[in-house]
Short mmCIF file of C-alpha atoms in Angstrom, two decimals:
data_model
loop_
_atom_site.label_atom_id
_atom_site.label_comp_id
_atom_site.label_asym_id
_atom_site.label_seq_id
_atom_site.Cartn_x
_atom_site.Cartn_y
_atom_site.Cartn_z
CA UNK A 1 -26.71 28.80 -17.58
CA UNK A 2 -28.34 25.40 -17.31
CA UNK A 3 -26.78 23.11 -14.73
CA UNK A 4 -24.79 20.23 -16.19
CA UNK A 5 -25.99 16.73 -15.35
CA UNK A 6 -23.69 13.98 -14.10
CA UNK A 7 -24.78 10.38 -14.63
CA UNK A 8 -23.35 8.45 -11.67
CA UNK A 9 -23.20 4.63 -11.70
CA UNK A 10 -21.89 3.06 -8.49
CA UNK A 11 -23.18 -0.06 -6.71
CA UNK A 12 -21.74 0.89 -3.31
CA UNK A 13 -24.57 2.88 -1.70
CA UNK A 14 -22.30 4.84 0.66
CA UNK A 15 -19.94 5.93 -2.13
CA UNK A 16 -22.91 6.77 -4.34
CA UNK A 17 -24.37 8.98 -1.61
CA UNK A 18 -21.12 10.84 -0.83
CA UNK A 19 -20.28 11.44 -4.50
CA UNK A 20 -23.84 12.56 -5.29
CA UNK A 21 -23.95 15.04 -2.41
CA UNK A 22 -20.53 16.44 -3.26
CA UNK A 23 -21.37 16.94 -6.94
CA UNK A 24 -24.69 18.61 -6.06
CA UNK A 25 -22.84 20.95 -3.68
CA UNK A 26 -20.47 21.75 -6.55
CA UNK A 27 -23.41 22.92 -8.67
CA UNK A 28 -24.23 19.87 -10.77
CA UNK A 29 -27.42 17.89 -11.20
CA UNK A 30 -26.90 14.20 -10.49
CA UNK A 31 -28.76 11.09 -11.61
CA UNK A 32 -27.42 8.13 -9.67
CA UNK A 33 -27.94 4.40 -10.12
CA UNK A 34 -26.43 1.04 -9.28
CA UNK A 35 -27.79 -0.50 -12.48
CA UNK A 36 -25.73 -0.77 -15.68
CA UNK A 37 -28.98 -1.10 -17.63
CA UNK A 38 -30.28 2.21 -16.23
CA UNK A 39 -27.00 3.92 -17.07
CA UNK A 40 -27.11 2.61 -20.64
CA UNK A 41 -30.73 3.69 -21.02
CA UNK A 42 -29.93 7.24 -19.88
CA UNK A 43 -26.90 7.53 -22.17
CA UNK A 44 -28.75 6.24 -25.24
CA UNK A 45 -31.73 8.51 -24.61
CA UNK A 46 -29.45 11.57 -24.67
CA UNK A 47 -29.53 12.33 -20.94
CA UNK A 48 -26.57 13.75 -19.01
CA UNK A 49 -23.41 15.62 -19.91
CA UNK A 50 -20.76 13.39 -18.29
CA UNK A 51 -20.68 9.86 -16.89
CA UNK A 52 -18.93 8.82 -13.67
CA UNK A 53 -19.00 5.04 -13.34
CA UNK A 54 -17.39 2.18 -11.49
CA UNK A 55 -15.79 -0.48 -13.68
CA UNK A 56 -17.89 -3.21 -12.07
CA UNK A 57 -21.64 -2.75 -11.57
CA UNK A 58 -23.04 -5.94 -10.05
CA UNK A 59 -21.84 -8.66 -12.45
CA UNK A 60 -21.35 -6.28 -15.36
CA UNK A 61 -18.00 -4.85 -16.43
CA UNK A 62 -18.54 -1.38 -17.87
CA UNK A 63 -15.78 -1.98 -20.44
CA UNK A 64 -18.07 -4.54 -22.11
CA UNK A 65 -20.57 -1.76 -22.87
CA UNK A 66 -18.33 1.26 -23.29
CA UNK A 67 -17.56 0.80 -27.03
CA UNK A 68 -21.25 0.78 -28.02
CA UNK A 69 -22.03 3.65 -25.64
CA UNK A 70 -19.20 5.69 -27.15
CA UNK A 71 -20.57 4.96 -30.60
CA UNK A 72 -24.00 6.17 -29.50
CA UNK A 73 -22.67 9.27 -27.70
CA UNK A 74 -19.15 10.01 -29.02
CA UNK A 75 -19.18 13.43 -27.36
CA UNK A 76 -19.93 12.03 -23.89
CA UNK A 77 -16.90 11.94 -21.53
CA UNK A 78 -16.68 8.84 -19.34
CA UNK A 79 -14.81 8.95 -16.02
CA UNK A 80 -14.04 5.43 -14.82
CA UNK A 81 -13.45 4.47 -11.17
CA UNK A 82 -12.08 1.15 -9.95
CA UNK A 83 -10.71 -0.58 -6.89
CA UNK A 84 -8.96 -3.06 -9.24
CA UNK A 85 -6.01 -0.73 -9.48
CA UNK A 86 -3.75 -2.49 -11.96
CA UNK A 87 -2.09 -1.29 -15.12
CA UNK A 88 -4.58 -3.46 -17.05
CA UNK A 89 -7.49 -1.42 -15.68
CA UNK A 90 -5.80 1.88 -16.48
CA UNK A 91 -4.74 0.73 -19.95
CA UNK A 92 -8.17 -0.64 -20.80
CA UNK A 93 -9.82 2.60 -19.67
CA UNK A 94 -7.49 4.57 -21.94
CA UNK A 95 -8.03 2.22 -24.89
CA UNK A 96 -11.79 2.40 -24.49
CA UNK A 97 -11.68 6.18 -24.70
CA UNK A 98 -12.38 7.02 -21.07
CA UNK A 99 -11.69 10.67 -20.25
CA UNK A 100 -9.98 9.75 -16.98
CA UNK A 101 -9.32 6.74 -14.78
CA UNK A 102 -9.55 7.24 -10.99
CA UNK A 103 -8.25 4.46 -8.71
CA UNK A 104 -10.20 3.86 -5.50
CA UNK A 105 -9.97 5.17 -2.88
CA UNK A 106 -9.93 8.58 -4.56
CA UNK A 107 -9.85 12.14 -3.29
CA UNK A 108 -13.37 13.56 -3.63
CA UNK A 109 -12.05 17.01 -4.59
CA UNK A 110 -10.01 15.37 -7.33
CA UNK A 111 -13.18 13.73 -8.65
CA UNK A 112 -15.01 17.06 -8.76
CA UNK A 113 -12.06 18.67 -10.53
CA UNK A 114 -12.02 15.80 -13.05
CA UNK A 115 -15.73 16.29 -13.77
CA UNK A 116 -15.11 20.01 -14.27
CA UNK A 117 -12.25 19.35 -16.70
CA UNK A 118 -14.28 16.77 -18.61
CA UNK A 119 -17.10 19.28 -19.17
CA UNK A 120 -14.68 21.99 -20.31
CA UNK A 121 -12.68 19.78 -22.69
CA UNK A 122 -13.68 20.21 -26.37
CA UNK A 123 -15.80 17.27 -27.47
CA UNK A 124 -14.45 14.86 -30.06
CA UNK A 125 -16.64 13.61 -32.88
CA UNK A 126 -14.58 10.44 -33.31
CA UNK A 127 -16.39 7.29 -32.27
CA UNK A 128 -14.39 4.50 -30.73
CA UNK A 129 -13.97 1.45 -32.92
CA UNK A 130 -15.88 -1.42 -31.27
CA UNK A 131 -12.96 -3.84 -31.73
CA UNK A 132 -10.40 -1.54 -30.08
CA UNK A 133 -10.30 -3.39 -26.80
CA UNK A 134 -7.25 -5.62 -26.43
CA UNK A 135 -7.43 -8.76 -24.37
CA UNK A 136 -4.48 -8.87 -21.97
CA UNK A 137 -3.70 -11.60 -19.49
CA UNK A 138 -3.18 -9.78 -16.19
CA UNK A 139 -0.85 -12.48 -14.92
CA UNK A 140 1.55 -11.59 -17.72
CA UNK A 141 1.50 -7.84 -17.15
CA UNK A 142 4.97 -6.32 -16.86
CA UNK A 143 4.15 -4.02 -13.92
CA UNK A 144 2.46 -5.04 -10.70
CA UNK A 145 1.24 -2.82 -7.87
CA UNK A 146 -1.85 -1.04 -6.58
CA UNK A 147 -0.12 1.59 -4.42
CA UNK A 148 -0.68 5.32 -4.94
CA UNK A 149 2.86 5.62 -6.33
CA UNK A 150 2.14 3.01 -9.00
CA UNK A 151 -1.23 4.57 -9.84
CA UNK A 152 0.67 7.75 -10.76
CA UNK A 153 2.87 5.67 -13.08
CA UNK A 154 -0.13 3.97 -14.68
CA UNK A 155 -1.79 7.30 -15.41
CA UNK A 156 1.31 8.53 -17.24
CA UNK A 157 1.68 5.28 -19.18
CA UNK A 158 -1.91 5.28 -20.37
CA UNK A 159 -1.62 8.87 -21.55
CA UNK A 160 1.50 8.28 -23.64
CA UNK A 161 1.10 4.70 -24.88
CA UNK A 162 -0.98 5.63 -27.94
CA UNK A 163 1.18 8.60 -28.88
CA UNK A 164 4.59 8.78 -30.53
CA UNK A 165 6.03 11.09 -27.84
CA UNK A 166 9.56 10.48 -26.62
CA UNK A 167 9.60 9.33 -22.99
CA UNK A 168 12.31 9.53 -20.31
CA UNK A 169 11.93 7.15 -17.36
CA UNK A 170 14.08 7.94 -14.32
CA UNK A 171 14.52 5.92 -11.15
CA UNK A 172 16.87 3.82 -9.07
CA UNK A 173 18.34 0.59 -10.40
CA UNK A 174 15.91 -2.31 -10.17
CA UNK A 175 12.71 -0.26 -10.04
CA UNK A 176 11.35 -1.61 -13.33
CA UNK A 177 12.20 1.14 -15.80
CA UNK A 178 12.63 -1.34 -18.64
CA UNK A 179 9.31 -2.99 -17.73
CA UNK A 180 7.56 0.38 -17.92
CA UNK A 181 9.12 0.99 -21.32
CA UNK A 182 7.98 -2.42 -22.50
CA UNK A 183 4.45 -1.73 -21.21
CA UNK A 184 4.26 1.52 -23.19
CA UNK A 185 5.24 -0.40 -26.32
CA UNK A 186 3.14 -3.54 -25.78
CA UNK A 187 -0.05 -1.73 -24.77
CA UNK A 188 0.34 1.10 -27.29
CA UNK A 189 -0.32 1.63 -30.95
CA UNK A 190 3.21 0.61 -31.98
CA UNK A 191 3.03 -2.91 -30.52
CA UNK A 192 3.02 -4.57 -33.94
CA UNK A 193 6.57 -3.33 -34.62
CA UNK A 194 9.81 -4.31 -32.99
CA UNK A 195 10.98 -3.29 -29.51
CA UNK A 196 14.75 -2.85 -29.79
CA UNK A 197 17.11 -2.19 -26.87
CA UNK A 198 20.24 -0.04 -27.05
CA UNK A 199 22.61 0.03 -24.07
CA UNK A 200 26.13 1.27 -23.62
CA UNK A 201 27.22 -2.37 -23.51
CA UNK A 202 25.85 -2.96 -27.01
CA UNK A 203 27.49 0.26 -28.23
CA UNK A 204 30.82 -0.81 -26.72
CA UNK A 205 30.43 -4.20 -28.42
CA UNK A 206 30.29 -2.42 -31.76
CA UNK A 207 26.54 -2.48 -32.43
CA UNK A 208 25.73 0.85 -34.13
CA UNK A 209 22.44 2.44 -33.21
CA UNK A 210 21.51 2.74 -36.92
CA UNK A 211 21.41 -1.07 -37.26
CA UNK A 212 19.31 -1.44 -34.12
CA UNK A 213 16.80 1.05 -35.52
CA UNK A 214 16.13 -1.07 -38.61
CA UNK A 215 12.62 -2.53 -38.28
CA UNK A 216 12.06 -0.96 -34.88
CA UNK A 217 8.82 0.70 -33.87
CA UNK A 218 10.30 1.51 -30.46
CA UNK A 219 13.93 2.03 -29.49
CA UNK A 220 14.57 1.66 -25.77
CA UNK A 221 17.81 3.38 -24.73
CA UNK A 222 18.77 1.69 -21.46
CA UNK A 223 20.54 3.80 -18.79
CA UNK A 224 21.37 6.62 -21.18
CA UNK A 225 23.28 8.54 -18.48
CA UNK A 226 26.03 5.88 -18.76
CA UNK A 227 26.80 6.94 -22.35
CA UNK A 228 29.97 8.96 -22.92
CA UNK A 229 29.69 12.38 -24.53
CA UNK A 230 30.93 10.95 -27.84
CA UNK A 231 28.36 8.14 -27.65
CA UNK A 232 25.65 10.68 -26.84
CA UNK A 233 26.59 12.67 -29.96
CA UNK A 234 26.32 9.53 -32.09
CA UNK A 235 22.99 8.62 -30.53
CA UNK A 236 21.55 12.09 -31.14
CA UNK A 237 22.67 12.02 -34.78
CA UNK A 238 21.10 8.60 -35.27
CA UNK A 239 17.79 9.57 -33.66
CA UNK A 240 17.52 12.66 -35.80
CA UNK A 241 18.07 10.49 -38.89
CA UNK A 242 15.23 8.10 -37.90
CA UNK A 243 12.33 10.31 -36.76
CA UNK A 244 9.78 7.55 -37.42
CA UNK A 245 11.05 5.45 -34.49
CA UNK A 246 9.48 6.00 -31.08
CA UNK A 247 12.18 6.55 -28.44
CA UNK A 248 11.97 5.61 -24.75
CA UNK A 249 15.03 6.18 -22.58
CA UNK A 250 15.85 5.37 -18.97
CA UNK A 251 18.32 6.72 -16.43
CA UNK A 252 19.09 5.74 -12.85
CA UNK A 253 20.62 9.19 -12.34
CA UNK A 254 18.54 12.39 -12.54
CA UNK A 255 19.40 13.46 -16.07
CA UNK A 256 18.92 17.15 -15.37
CA UNK A 257 21.67 16.90 -12.77
CA UNK A 258 23.94 15.20 -15.30
CA UNK A 259 23.37 18.12 -17.68
CA UNK A 260 24.26 20.59 -14.94
CA UNK A 261 27.42 18.57 -14.17
CA UNK A 262 28.41 18.72 -17.86
CA UNK A 263 28.35 14.94 -18.21
CA UNK A 264 25.28 14.87 -20.45
CA UNK A 265 24.47 16.90 -23.56
CA UNK A 266 21.63 19.34 -23.01
CA UNK A 267 20.43 19.00 -26.63
CA UNK A 268 20.05 15.22 -26.18
CA UNK A 269 18.35 15.79 -22.82
CA UNK A 270 15.70 18.01 -24.43
CA UNK A 271 15.32 15.47 -27.23
CA UNK A 272 14.60 12.68 -24.73
CA UNK A 273 12.70 14.46 -21.92
CA UNK A 274 9.52 15.29 -23.83
CA UNK A 275 7.54 13.26 -21.29
CA UNK A 276 9.43 12.51 -18.11
CA UNK A 277 8.38 10.47 -15.09
CA UNK A 278 9.86 8.63 -12.11
CA UNK A 279 9.63 4.95 -11.24
CA UNK A 280 9.20 4.78 -7.44
CA UNK A 281 11.62 2.73 -5.33
CA UNK A 282 10.16 -0.29 -3.59
CA UNK A 283 10.57 1.28 -0.14
CA UNK A 284 8.01 3.93 -1.19
CA UNK A 285 5.40 1.34 -2.21
CA UNK A 286 5.67 -1.34 0.42
CA UNK A 287 1.97 -2.20 0.17
CA UNK A 288 2.80 -3.71 -3.22
CA UNK A 289 5.36 -6.17 -1.80
CA UNK A 290 2.95 -9.04 -0.89
CA UNK A 291 1.43 -9.04 -4.39
CA UNK A 292 4.85 -8.69 -6.00
CA UNK A 293 6.27 -11.53 -3.91
CA UNK A 294 3.45 -13.89 -4.90
CA UNK A 295 3.86 -12.97 -8.54
CA UNK A 296 7.61 -13.58 -8.35
CA UNK A 297 6.96 -16.97 -6.73
CA UNK A 298 4.86 -17.90 -9.76
CA UNK A 299 7.57 -16.61 -12.08
CA UNK A 300 10.20 -18.70 -10.28
CA UNK A 301 8.01 -21.79 -10.64
CA UNK A 302 7.65 -21.12 -14.37
CA UNK A 303 11.47 -21.08 -14.57
CA UNK A 304 11.56 -24.63 -13.18
CA UNK A 305 12.13 -23.89 -9.48
CA UNK A 306 10.05 -25.73 -6.84
CA UNK A 307 6.58 -24.33 -6.17
CA UNK A 308 6.46 -22.54 -2.81
CA UNK A 309 4.07 -20.48 -0.70
CA UNK A 310 4.79 -17.71 1.84
CA UNK A 311 3.61 -17.85 5.43
CA UNK A 312 2.20 -14.57 6.86
CA UNK A 313 5.31 -13.93 8.97
CA UNK A 314 7.50 -14.25 5.89
CA UNK A 315 5.40 -11.69 4.04
CA UNK A 316 5.66 -9.35 7.03
CA UNK A 317 9.46 -9.55 6.97
CA UNK A 318 9.61 -9.02 3.21
CA UNK A 319 7.40 -5.95 3.64
CA UNK A 320 9.47 -4.54 6.51
CA UNK A 321 12.75 -4.64 4.55
CA UNK A 322 13.68 -1.51 2.53
CA UNK A 323 15.02 -3.36 -0.57
CA UNK A 324 17.85 -1.05 -1.70
CA UNK A 325 18.05 -3.15 -4.89
CA UNK A 326 14.30 -2.69 -5.39
CA UNK A 327 12.23 -5.23 -7.33
CA UNK A 328 15.34 -6.81 -8.85
CA UNK A 329 16.68 -7.61 -5.37
CA UNK A 330 13.29 -8.93 -4.25
CA UNK A 331 13.14 -11.19 -7.31
CA UNK A 332 16.62 -12.54 -6.55
CA UNK A 333 15.70 -13.29 -2.92
CA UNK A 334 12.44 -14.99 -3.93
CA UNK A 335 14.30 -17.18 -6.43
CA UNK A 336 16.85 -18.21 -3.78
CA UNK A 337 14.06 -18.96 -1.30
CA UNK A 338 12.31 -21.19 -3.86
CA UNK A 339 15.55 -23.04 -4.50
CA UNK A 340 16.86 -23.32 -0.93
CA UNK A 341 13.93 -23.25 1.54
CA UNK A 342 13.49 -26.84 2.75
CA UNK A 343 9.70 -26.84 3.14
CA UNK A 344 6.87 -26.12 0.70
CA UNK A 345 5.98 -23.02 2.73
CA UNK A 346 8.63 -20.33 3.10
CA UNK A 347 8.90 -19.29 6.75
CA UNK A 348 9.87 -16.02 8.41
CA UNK A 349 13.14 -17.69 9.44
CA UNK A 350 13.90 -18.52 5.81
CA UNK A 351 13.36 -14.89 4.80
CA UNK A 352 15.42 -13.61 7.73
CA UNK A 353 18.32 -15.86 6.74
CA UNK A 354 18.33 -14.65 3.11
CA UNK A 355 17.94 -10.97 3.97
CA UNK A 356 20.68 -11.18 6.60
CA UNK A 357 22.98 -12.85 4.07
CA UNK A 358 22.30 -10.04 1.62
CA UNK A 359 23.00 -7.40 4.25
CA UNK A 360 26.31 -8.98 5.23
CA UNK A 361 27.42 -9.05 1.57
CA UNK A 362 26.71 -5.35 1.19
CA UNK A 363 28.16 -4.39 4.57
CA UNK A 364 24.77 -3.21 5.85
CA UNK A 365 24.38 -5.82 8.57
CA UNK A 366 26.46 -7.85 11.04
CA UNK A 367 29.57 -5.94 12.02
CA UNK A 368 28.29 -2.77 10.34
CA UNK A 369 25.17 -2.83 12.49
CA UNK A 370 27.15 -3.50 15.65
CA UNK A 371 29.52 -0.65 14.82
CA UNK A 372 26.59 1.74 14.44
CA UNK A 373 25.13 0.59 17.77
CA UNK A 374 28.49 0.99 19.51
CA UNK A 375 28.84 4.51 18.11
CA UNK A 376 25.40 5.40 19.46
CA UNK A 377 26.21 3.92 22.86
CA UNK A 378 29.47 5.87 23.05
CA UNK A 379 27.59 9.06 22.31
CA UNK A 380 24.68 8.53 24.71
CA UNK A 381 25.81 6.33 27.62
CA UNK A 382 29.61 6.54 27.87
CA UNK A 383 29.44 9.47 30.28
CA UNK A 384 26.97 7.62 32.51
CA UNK A 385 29.24 4.56 32.60
CA UNK A 386 32.26 6.69 33.53
CA UNK A 387 30.40 8.45 36.34
CA UNK A 388 29.22 5.22 37.97
CA UNK A 389 31.20 4.12 41.03
CA UNK A 390 31.83 0.63 42.34
CA UNK A 391 29.02 0.92 44.85
CA UNK A 392 26.51 2.62 42.54
CA UNK A 393 23.36 0.72 41.53
CA UNK A 394 23.20 2.09 38.03
CA UNK A 395 20.35 1.67 35.53
CA UNK A 396 22.41 2.04 32.38
CA UNK A 397 21.80 -1.51 31.17
CA UNK A 398 18.05 -1.40 31.87
CA UNK A 399 17.67 2.05 30.31
CA UNK A 400 19.47 0.99 27.13
CA UNK A 401 17.45 -2.24 26.82
CA UNK A 402 14.19 -0.32 27.22
CA UNK A 403 15.25 2.23 24.63
CA UNK A 404 16.02 -0.59 22.18
CA UNK A 405 12.95 -2.68 23.02
CA UNK A 406 10.46 0.13 22.60
CA UNK A 407 11.23 1.02 18.95
CA UNK A 408 11.85 -2.64 18.10
CA UNK A 409 8.43 -3.73 19.37
CA UNK A 410 6.79 -0.68 17.80
CA UNK A 411 8.35 -1.59 14.45
CA UNK A 412 7.15 -5.20 14.73
CA UNK A 413 3.61 -4.02 15.51
CA UNK A 414 3.80 -1.61 12.59
CA UNK A 415 4.72 -4.26 10.02
CA UNK A 416 2.04 -6.64 11.36
CA UNK A 417 -0.66 -3.94 11.48
CA UNK A 418 -0.94 -4.27 15.26
CA UNK A 419 -1.28 -8.07 15.31
CA UNK A 420 0.44 -9.03 18.58
CA UNK A 421 0.52 -12.77 17.84
CA UNK A 422 2.32 -12.28 14.53
CA UNK A 423 4.59 -9.62 16.06
CA UNK A 424 5.58 -12.06 18.80
CA UNK A 425 6.33 -14.69 16.14
CA UNK A 426 8.51 -12.25 14.20
CA UNK A 427 10.43 -11.22 17.32
CA UNK A 428 10.77 -14.79 18.59
CA UNK A 429 9.18 -14.09 21.99
CA UNK A 430 6.20 -15.53 23.83
CA UNK A 431 2.99 -13.65 23.07
CA UNK A 432 2.28 -13.12 26.80
CA UNK A 433 5.78 -11.75 27.26
CA UNK A 434 5.19 -9.35 24.37
CA UNK A 435 1.88 -8.15 25.84
CA UNK A 436 3.57 -7.53 29.20
CA UNK A 437 6.37 -5.55 27.55
CA UNK A 438 3.86 -3.49 25.52
CA UNK A 439 2.06 -2.56 28.72
CA UNK A 440 5.22 -2.04 30.75
CA UNK A 441 6.92 0.14 28.13
CA UNK A 442 3.81 2.20 27.51
CA UNK A 443 3.65 1.39 23.80
CA UNK A 444 0.44 2.69 22.24
CA UNK A 445 -1.82 -0.02 20.84
CA UNK A 446 -3.11 1.65 17.66
#
């Protein structure tokens, strides 16, 4: 059998070399270039069986050429790679008919597997309409984040947005489930119709689902696990009577567990969970926090709050916090900081004050923290204190301080990526003192 040929377009020479060598080792012929003009010439002349290309080649965006290339070679699968890992990139790749979108950095074995799948997938004879691309302002996108967890979300969204499949979005409160639902609607084929929201609150207020479905292209059922069994029965009956409406539902509780606990109807579960995915909590995508925080600053300014910036130490503290309320909690803190921080630049001290206030309200800080520390001390050092005599020169205090200092300093270095100056600023100690403690406590300098 003749070897299949991969047309590779990548302007980073090192990536081009690694990908080329890997694909050759996998049994493919490879023609590689950094030039968008060379790639277009090869495609139009009938060369190659699959294209692997970066979104940006020099000053050219491949999406500007993809519609005409798809018209010329409708059977040719295009695999698009990009370091601009936003939902806009993923959505545009899907709209332009790309076979797959791979965010950089990518797993090389995953790329080879994607090429293999692209060559085995039956070819479509449908050419992509040249006007299919939708112009979207990235600043107005509902979802923000370039982490691996968010890339998984984007891939699901782009695969379902131009279908009429029912989607179930699960995840903790504040993770952005409603934003994901809105993105599926706005970026998909049903965006011209209405996006209507049904919650248990609206049901309790006497708004029947049938009325909400009038004129709707998409019905978003918010936190469906909150619905009573009677309300679930009414919802199921209504959905069955309006099959033309696309349904997206969300739940902060795992809905399968609700079915097993007999608090949710299994027939409604199967009706909703055709496509099912999880919105990640913010603590699992902390690399997104700086970008999210800056976006929320802009949003706060658009709401009439004073324009503010974040100093590096403030961003470090925001990133270190686990955000049990997720993006919703972060947005609330950012809004308060814009309103209350005295200077134009939000400091680490400003962030610390707001986060500490939030912890004390939820019982996670202050006395709660001290109680946890006291419990640990009782468990680990009480016996040593009781054994010590009046004349003993004990080391209990020094041992405890060292055991607290070591993980505390390690955590500060972790959130500042090893930057000792910024770690010292966060901890409120002199940088020379911090260096001495790092050396004295034997903390590895990664």
